[in-house]
Short mmCIF file of C-alpha atoms in Angstrom, two decimals:
data_model
loop_
_atom_site.label_atom_id
_atom_site.label_comp_id
_atom_site.label_asym_id
_atom_site.label_seq_id
_atom_site.Cartn_x
_atom_site.Cartn_y
_atom_site.Cartn_z
CA MET A 1 0.00 0.01 0.00
CA SER A 2 1.32 3.43 -0.96
CA TYR A 3 0.60 6.75 0.66
CA THR A 4 0.69 10.14 -0.89
CA ASN A 5 1.51 13.17 1.21
CA PRO A 6 -1.09 15.83 1.12
CA PRO A 7 -0.11 19.22 -0.35
CA GLN A 8 1.67 21.52 2.01
CA GLY A 9 -0.55 23.98 3.82
CA SER A 10 -3.70 21.92 3.28
CA GLY A 11 -5.97 20.83 6.08
CA PRO A 12 -9.28 19.15 6.26
CA ALA A 13 -11.42 20.28 3.49
CA PRO A 14 -14.32 22.32 4.51
CA ALA A 15 -17.61 20.63 4.31
CA GLY A 16 -19.48 21.13 1.04
CA GLY A 17 -16.61 22.37 -1.03
CA SER A 18 -12.98 22.30 -1.96
CA MET A 19 -10.25 24.27 -0.21
CA PRO A 20 -8.86 27.29 -2.00
CA PRO A 21 -5.23 27.00 -2.97
CA GLN A 22 -2.79 28.28 -0.38
CA PRO A 23 0.73 29.70 -1.26
CA ALA A 24 3.59 27.48 -0.37
CA PRO A 25 5.98 28.79 2.28
CA GLN A 26 9.28 30.06 1.01
CA TYR A 27 12.46 28.46 2.28
CA ALA A 28 15.95 29.89 2.14
CA ALA A 29 18.63 28.07 0.34
CA PRO A 30 21.13 26.19 2.56
CA GLY A 31 23.78 28.46 3.86
CA THR A 32 21.87 31.72 3.35
CA ALA A 33 20.03 33.93 5.83
CA PRO A 34 16.30 34.28 5.38
CA THR A 35 15.26 37.58 3.80
CA ALA A 36 12.93 39.73 5.83
CA THR A 37 9.87 40.97 3.96
CA ALA A 38 8.65 44.38 4.75
CA PRO A 39 5.09 44.49 5.94
CA VAL A 40 2.64 45.44 3.29
CA GLY A 41 -0.04 48.09 3.69
CA GLY A 42 1.65 49.95 6.54
CA TYR A 43 1.32 47.27 9.29
CA PRO A 44 2.84 48.24 12.61
CA PRO A 45 6.02 46.52 13.80
CA ALA A 46 5.74 43.21 15.52
CA ALA A 47 5.40 43.20 19.30
CA GLY A 48 8.80 43.58 21.06
CA TYR A 49 10.34 45.54 18.19
CA ALA A 50 10.67 49.34 17.93
CA SER A 51 10.49 51.35 14.76
CA ALA A 52 13.69 53.04 13.53
CA PRO A 53 14.28 56.40 15.26
CA ALA A 54 14.14 59.61 13.26
CA PHE A 55 17.49 61.47 13.15
CA ASN A 56 17.73 65.24 13.11
CA GLY A 57 20.76 67.54 12.75
CA PRO A 58 22.85 68.39 15.89
CA GLN A 59 21.31 71.16 18.03
CA ALA A 60 23.43 74.04 19.35
CA PRO A 61 23.55 74.28 23.16
CA LEU A 62 21.20 76.69 24.90
CA LYS A 63 22.48 80.18 25.67
CA SER A 64 23.33 80.99 29.29
CA PHE A 65 20.90 83.24 31.22
CA ILE A 66 23.77 84.48 33.47
CA ALA A 67 25.93 85.55 30.50
CA THR A 68 22.97 87.26 28.69
CA TRP A 69 21.95 89.08 31.86
CA LEU A 70 25.51 90.37 32.60
CA PHE A 71 25.96 91.47 29.05
CA ALA A 72 22.59 93.28 29.05
CA MET A 73 23.27 95.03 32.34
CA LEU A 74 26.92 96.05 31.78
CA LEU A 75 27.36 96.22 28.02
CA GLY A 76 23.80 96.60 26.77
CA VAL A 77 24.43 99.94 25.10
CA LEU A 78 26.95 98.18 22.85
CA GLY A 79 24.59 95.40 21.93
CA VAL A 80 26.89 92.63 23.33
CA ASP A 81 23.90 90.74 24.71
CA ARG A 82 22.31 90.42 21.28
CA PHE A 83 25.52 89.44 19.58
CA TYR A 84 25.85 86.63 22.19
CA LEU A 85 22.33 85.40 21.43
CA GLY A 86 23.15 85.27 17.74
CA LYS A 87 20.98 88.23 16.82
CA VAL A 88 23.66 89.92 14.82
CA GLY A 89 21.42 92.35 12.84
CA THR A 90 19.79 93.89 15.91
CA GLY A 91 23.05 93.77 17.74
CA ILE A 92 24.66 96.06 15.08
CA ALA A 93 21.63 98.37 15.20
CA LYS A 94 21.88 98.49 18.98
CA LEU A 95 25.59 99.23 18.79
CA LEU A 96 25.20 102.04 16.27
CA THR A 97 22.41 103.76 18.33
CA PHE A 98 24.22 103.19 21.71
CA GLY A 99 21.47 101.00 22.89
CA GLY A 100 18.76 103.20 21.53
CA LEU A 101 20.32 105.98 23.69
CA GLY A 102 19.81 103.75 26.72
CA ILE A 103 16.14 102.91 26.17
CA TRP A 104 16.69 99.75 24.12
CA ALA A 105 19.35 98.57 26.53
CA LEU A 106 17.01 99.06 29.53
CA VAL A 107 14.13 97.21 27.74
CA ASP A 108 16.40 94.19 26.88
CA LEU A 109 17.61 94.04 30.49
CA ILE A 110 13.94 93.94 31.76
CA ILE A 111 13.02 91.29 29.11
CA THR A 112 15.96 89.14 30.27
CA LEU A 113 15.11 89.50 33.95
CA VAL A 114 11.46 88.44 33.44
CA GLY A 115 12.51 85.37 31.44
CA LYS A 116 11.18 86.44 28.07
CA GLN A 117 14.53 86.69 26.28
CA THR A 118 15.37 83.95 23.72
CA ASP A 119 18.16 83.09 21.38
CA LYS A 120 17.97 83.45 17.58
CA LEU A 121 16.21 80.08 17.33
CA GLY A 122 13.46 81.22 19.78
CA ARG A 123 14.67 78.91 22.56
CA PRO A 124 14.60 80.03 26.25
CA LEU A 125 17.84 80.77 28.15
CA GLU A 126 19.47 77.98 30.18
CA GLY A 127 19.50 78.53 33.97
CA TYR A 128 16.83 81.22 34.31
CA GLU A 129 14.75 79.46 36.92
CA HIS A 130 17.86 78.70 39.01
CA TYR A 131 19.53 82.18 38.84
CA LYS A 132 16.60 84.59 38.41
CA LYS A 133 16.41 85.63 42.12
CA ILE A 134 20.17 86.30 42.21
CA ALA A 135 19.90 88.38 39.01
CA TRP A 136 17.06 90.49 40.37
CA ILE A 137 18.93 91.12 43.70
CA VAL A 138 22.16 92.11 41.99
CA THR A 139 20.39 94.36 39.48
CA ALA A 140 18.45 96.13 42.22
CA ALA A 141 21.72 96.67 44.15
CA TRP A 142 23.37 98.01 40.97
CA VAL A 143 20.56 100.48 40.40
CA LEU A 144 20.61 101.53 44.08
CA LEU A 145 24.36 102.17 43.88
CA GLY A 146 23.80 104.39 40.87
CA VAL A 147 21.15 106.39 42.80
CA VAL A 148 23.49 106.83 45.77
CA VAL A 149 26.40 107.91 43.57
CA GLY A 150 24.17 110.42 41.76
CA ALA A 151 22.95 111.75 45.15
CA VAL A 152 26.52 112.10 46.40
CA ASN A 153 27.58 113.97 43.24
CA GLY A 154 24.60 116.24 43.58
CA ALA A 155 25.34 116.95 47.17
CA THR A 156 28.94 117.60 46.39
CA ALA A 157 27.96 120.01 43.62
CA GLY A 158 25.55 121.74 45.93
CA SER A 159 28.13 122.18 48.66
CA ARG A 160 30.36 124.05 46.22
CA MET A 161 27.71 126.64 45.35
CA PRO A 162 27.75 128.67 48.60
CA ALA A 163 31.55 129.14 48.19
CA ALA A 164 31.01 131.20 45.06
CA LEU A 165 28.43 133.50 46.65
CA PRO A 166 30.82 135.53 48.79
CA GLU A 167 32.94 136.30 45.71
CA VAL A 168 29.99 137.82 43.96
CA SER A 169 28.91 139.95 46.95
CA GLN A 170 32.49 141.15 47.87
CA PRO A 171 32.81 143.88 45.17
CA ALA A 172 29.61 145.57 46.41
CA PRO A 173 31.13 147.38 49.53
CA GLU A 174 33.72 149.21 47.37
CA PRO A 175 31.24 151.60 45.61
CA ALA A 176 29.63 152.28 48.95
CA ALA A 177 32.93 153.44 50.44
CA GLU A 178 33.45 155.86 47.56
CA VAL A 179 30.04 157.36 47.79
CA GLU A 180 30.45 158.04 51.50
CA GLU A 181 33.61 160.02 50.97
CA GLU A 182 31.88 162.31 48.35
CA ALA A 183 28.86 163.30 50.44
CA GLU A 184 28.11 163.51 54.19
CA PRO A 185 24.29 163.10 54.12
CA ALA A 186 22.88 159.74 54.89
CA ALA A 187 21.13 159.63 51.54
CA PRO A 188 24.17 158.29 49.68
CA ALA A 189 24.29 155.34 51.98
CA GLU A 190 21.05 154.16 50.39
CA GLU A 191 22.64 153.97 46.97
CA PRO A 192 23.88 150.38 47.46
CA ALA A 193 20.26 149.40 46.86
CA GLU A 194 21.36 149.08 43.24
CA GLU A 195 22.97 145.70 44.17
CA PRO A 196 19.98 143.55 43.08
CA ALA A 197 21.55 143.30 39.59
CA ALA A 198 24.24 140.96 40.94
CA PRO A 199 21.96 138.31 42.56
CA VAL A 200 20.08 137.95 39.30
CA GLU A 201 23.24 136.42 37.80
CA VAL A 202 23.92 134.01 40.68
CA PRO A 203 22.07 131.02 39.13
CA VAL A 204 24.08 131.37 35.90
CA ASP A 205 27.41 131.77 37.84
CA ASP A 206 26.54 128.66 39.93
CA THR A 207 25.87 126.65 36.81
CA ALA A 208 29.07 127.87 35.16
CA SER A 209 31.02 126.94 38.33
CA TRP A 210 29.46 123.48 38.20
CA ALA A 211 30.37 123.12 34.51
CA ALA A 212 33.96 124.29 35.24
CA ASP A 213 34.34 121.78 38.08
CA THR A 214 32.75 118.93 36.12
CA TYR A 215 34.19 119.35 32.65
CA GLY A 216 37.35 121.53 33.33
CA THR A 217 38.38 124.86 32.01
CA PHE A 218 40.99 126.40 29.74
CA ASP A 219 41.63 129.52 27.67
CA ALA A 220 39.57 129.86 24.51
CA VAL A 221 41.40 129.21 21.21
CA THR A 222 40.46 130.36 17.71
CA GLN A 223 41.83 128.70 14.55
CA GLN A 224 41.31 129.64 10.93
CA GLY A 225 42.11 127.74 7.76
CA SER A 226 40.95 126.31 4.45
CA GLY A 227 40.54 122.72 3.36
CA ASP A 228 41.43 119.70 5.50
CA SER A 229 43.35 120.13 8.71
CA ILE A 230 44.14 118.78 12.22
CA ILE A 231 43.77 120.93 15.32
CA GLU A 232 45.08 120.05 18.80
CA LEU A 233 42.56 120.24 21.59
CA PRO A 234 43.08 121.53 25.22
CA ALA A 235 42.62 119.01 28.01
CA GLY A 236 39.02 118.42 29.19
CA ALA A 237 35.64 118.71 27.53
CA GLY A 238 34.64 121.78 25.59
CA ILE A 239 32.48 123.47 22.90
CA VAL A 240 33.44 124.21 19.28
CA THR A 241 31.85 127.17 17.48
CA ALA A 242 32.41 126.53 13.74
CA SER A 243 31.75 128.28 10.48
CA HIS A 244 32.38 127.27 6.86
CA ASN A 245 31.76 128.95 3.49
CA GLY A 246 32.46 126.01 1.16
CA SER A 247 30.04 124.10 -1.07
CA ALA A 248 31.00 120.48 -0.34
CA ASN A 249 31.42 118.33 2.78
CA PHE A 250 32.22 120.05 6.03
CA ILE A 251 33.03 117.54 8.78
CA VAL A 252 34.51 118.15 12.26
CA GLN A 253 35.12 115.14 14.44
CA VAL A 254 37.11 114.44 17.65
CA LEU A 255 40.06 111.99 17.71
CA ASP A 256 41.88 110.52 20.62
CA ALA A 257 45.66 110.44 21.16
CA SER A 258 45.92 107.42 18.89
CA ASN A 259 43.84 109.14 16.19
CA GLY A 260 40.96 106.85 16.91
CA MET A 261 37.32 108.09 16.92
CA THR A 262 35.87 109.10 20.29
CA GLY A 263 32.31 109.07 19.04
CA ASP A 264 32.00 112.87 18.99
CA LEU A 265 30.92 113.95 15.50
CA LEU A 266 30.49 117.69 15.93
CA VAL A 267 29.60 118.74 12.35
CA ASP A 268 28.61 116.66 9.38
CA THR A 269 26.97 118.76 6.67
CA ILE A 270 27.39 120.03 3.13
CA GLY A 271 27.96 123.60 2.14
CA ALA A 272 27.91 126.68 4.38
CA TYR A 273 27.62 126.13 8.16
CA SER A 274 27.51 128.12 11.39
CA GLY A 275 26.83 126.54 14.79
CA THR A 276 28.13 125.33 18.14
CA ALA A 277 28.52 121.72 19.36
CA ALA A 278 29.92 120.11 22.53
CA TYR A 279 32.56 117.36 22.89
CA GLY A 280 33.74 115.19 25.79
CA ILE A 281 30.43 114.89 27.55
CA THR A 282 29.43 111.39 26.31
CA ALA A 283 32.55 110.40 24.44
CA PHE A 284 34.11 106.94 24.45
CA GLY A 285 37.63 108.37 25.07
CA GLU A 286 39.42 111.60 25.82
CA GLY A 287 39.65 113.92 22.86
CA ALA A 288 43.19 114.97 21.77
CA ARG A 289 42.61 116.72 18.44
CA LEU A 290 40.01 117.78 15.83
CA GLN A 291 39.97 116.49 12.31
CA VAL A 292 38.56 119.02 9.89
CA THR A 293 37.34 118.03 6.39
CA ALA A 294 36.39 121.01 4.27
CA ASP A 295 36.59 122.43 0.74
CA GLY A 296 36.34 126.08 1.73
CA ALA A 297 37.55 128.53 4.37
CA TRP A 298 36.56 127.80 7.93
CA GLU A 299 37.00 129.23 11.45
CA LEU A 300 36.84 127.30 14.79
CA THR A 301 36.71 128.65 18.34
CA ILE A 302 37.35 126.10 21.04
CA ALA A 303 36.16 127.13 24.53
CA PRO A 304 35.31 125.48 27.90
CA ILE A 305 31.74 124.33 28.47
CA ALA A 306 31.51 126.76 31.38
CA SER A 307 31.60 129.60 28.82
CA ALA A 308 28.30 128.48 27.19
CA PRO A 309 25.46 130.99 27.46
CA GLU A 310 22.29 130.50 29.51
CA LEU A 311 19.54 128.45 27.81
CA ALA A 312 18.04 130.64 25.10
CA GLU A 313 14.36 131.00 24.25
CA SER A 314 15.01 130.81 20.50
CA GLY A 315 17.81 130.31 17.99
CA ALA A 316 18.80 128.74 14.69
CA GLY A 317 21.10 125.82 13.94
CA ASP A 318 23.23 123.92 16.47
CA GLY A 319 23.79 125.29 19.97
CA VAL A 320 25.11 124.56 23.50
CA PHE A 321 23.62 126.08 26.63
CA LEU A 322 23.69 125.96 30.44
CA TYR A 323 20.52 125.44 32.45
CA GLY A 324 20.38 125.91 36.24
CA GLY A 325 16.68 126.10 36.91
CA ASP A 326 14.16 123.76 38.48
CA ALA A 327 12.47 120.73 36.84
CA THR A 328 9.71 121.92 34.52
CA ALA A 329 7.96 121.39 31.19
CA ALA A 330 9.56 122.82 28.10
CA THR A 331 7.60 123.62 24.92
CA LEU A 332 9.73 123.29 21.79
CA THR A 333 9.27 124.11 18.13
CA HIS A 334 11.42 123.64 14.99
CA ASP A 335 10.78 124.66 11.37
CA GLY A 336 13.76 122.86 9.71
CA SER A 337 13.67 119.85 7.39
CA ALA A 338 16.48 117.68 8.89
CA ASN A 339 17.33 116.30 12.33
CA PHE A 340 16.04 118.12 15.40
CA ILE A 341 17.68 116.62 18.54
CA VAL A 342 17.74 118.19 21.98
CA GLN A 343 19.60 116.58 24.87
CA GLN A 344 20.14 117.45 28.56
CA HIS A 345 23.33 116.34 30.34
CA SER A 346 23.56 116.41 34.12
CA ASP A 347 24.93 114.55 37.18
CA ASP A 348 21.72 112.53 37.47
CA PHE A 349 22.78 108.95 36.81
CA LEU A 350 19.24 107.74 35.94
CA ALA A 351 18.27 110.69 33.76
CA MET A 352 17.64 109.65 30.14
CA GLY A 353 18.57 113.12 28.84
CA LEU A 354 16.99 112.79 25.37
CA LEU A 355 14.30 115.42 25.16
CA VAL A 356 13.53 115.44 21.42
CA ASN A 357 14.70 113.22 18.56
CA ASP A 358 12.78 114.10 15.41
CA ILE A 359 13.19 114.98 11.72
CA GLY A 360 11.64 118.06 10.14
CA ALA A 361 9.16 120.38 11.65
CA TYR A 362 8.32 119.78 15.33
CA SER A 363 6.10 121.17 18.07
CA GLY A 364 5.69 119.58 21.48
CA THR A 365 6.14 119.76 25.24
CA VAL A 366 8.68 117.60 27.08
CA PRO A 367 9.95 117.34 30.72
CA LEU A 368 13.11 119.29 31.45
CA GLY A 369 15.15 118.10 34.48
CA ALA A 370 16.50 120.31 37.21
CA GLY A 371 19.87 121.90 36.75
CA PRO A 372 22.72 122.39 36.88
CA SER A 373 22.97 120.84 33.34
CA VAL A 374 24.10 121.29 29.76
CA VAL A 375 21.54 121.44 27.01
CA THR A 376 22.63 120.71 23.40
CA VAL A 377 20.54 121.47 20.35
CA MET A 378 21.10 119.99 16.87
CA ALA A 379 18.95 121.64 14.18
CA ASP A 380 19.03 122.85 10.61
CA GLY A 381 16.32 125.51 11.09
CA SER A 382 14.99 127.96 13.59
CA TRP A 383 13.78 126.70 16.97
CA THR A 384 12.21 127.89 20.19
CA ILE A 385 12.34 126.65 23.80
CA SER A 386 9.63 128.10 26.03
CA LEU A 387 9.63 127.65 29.80
CA PRO A 388 6.76 128.47 32.17
#
């Protein structure tokens, strides 16, 4: 009797019909490894097996909160914090505007302290939660120290003012002595009542004394020439009154002892010019000489800041003035077509100092801080400054 093996993969035939054909299993040839077949139709991987991980490019490490905070607090006006975060474009803009004249730097510091600052990829800073309390405490102490230093400077300047008063009143007795010799009646003794003219000038003298003590003093110097030139500067800060009758570029800028720029660009115009600008108040370095670029004849007078006049009610073009009054509101107008910038410089460490920064015609009212202070005006047209 012979037996025939049933076909592979067949079982008992279902009742009432024949079994459909089944595919035969595939076997690997001897000595070869079986070939895995990828699941068809998107079946999930078998139990116990994980799908292949997805690989992304390497990620740059997170930026440090401590470094960003210190850069923003100490070097914010130079944009170092934004350069560190990889925001090169805004870092350059912040550097060129000196931290938006302090406002941008302050805003970035606050954003960093409240944890809203991110790097160029939009990722938060590393270590904020751990160091935020320390950062707030140190920043508050830093601000408090600035307030104390400003108060001490103000008190020191105030203590110097009474010393100048006796010098103003001393010349008064001399006319009185001469009048008594000429006439015996008591009436001449009343003539010293004309002294009120001297006290009127006391606020200006006090402000000038403050300017001399703060920025130094020297003898005024006048230089004349034509075309490009270099002029040596006296020591200390000062003001430059310039005039030019050419038709091309007229540029006057301050250089340090190494002929590097100090940041003081006093004049940058085309054609004729007449005005006054200050140097050494907010410069990066100490000025040693002036570089003059001109195509025509020019004249420069270099004088100490203490020689600047009292704040004028009106004028035209650039000017430098002294203000020794109380804090008040100033109403300003300008009818020019270019920059109109008015700044106030004082011993107040926290004062922003930028009163107006506009282009073209202007009319508005701004807060003016208490003196003593230096007020600088940059304008190309006529302007007015009205005080209550």
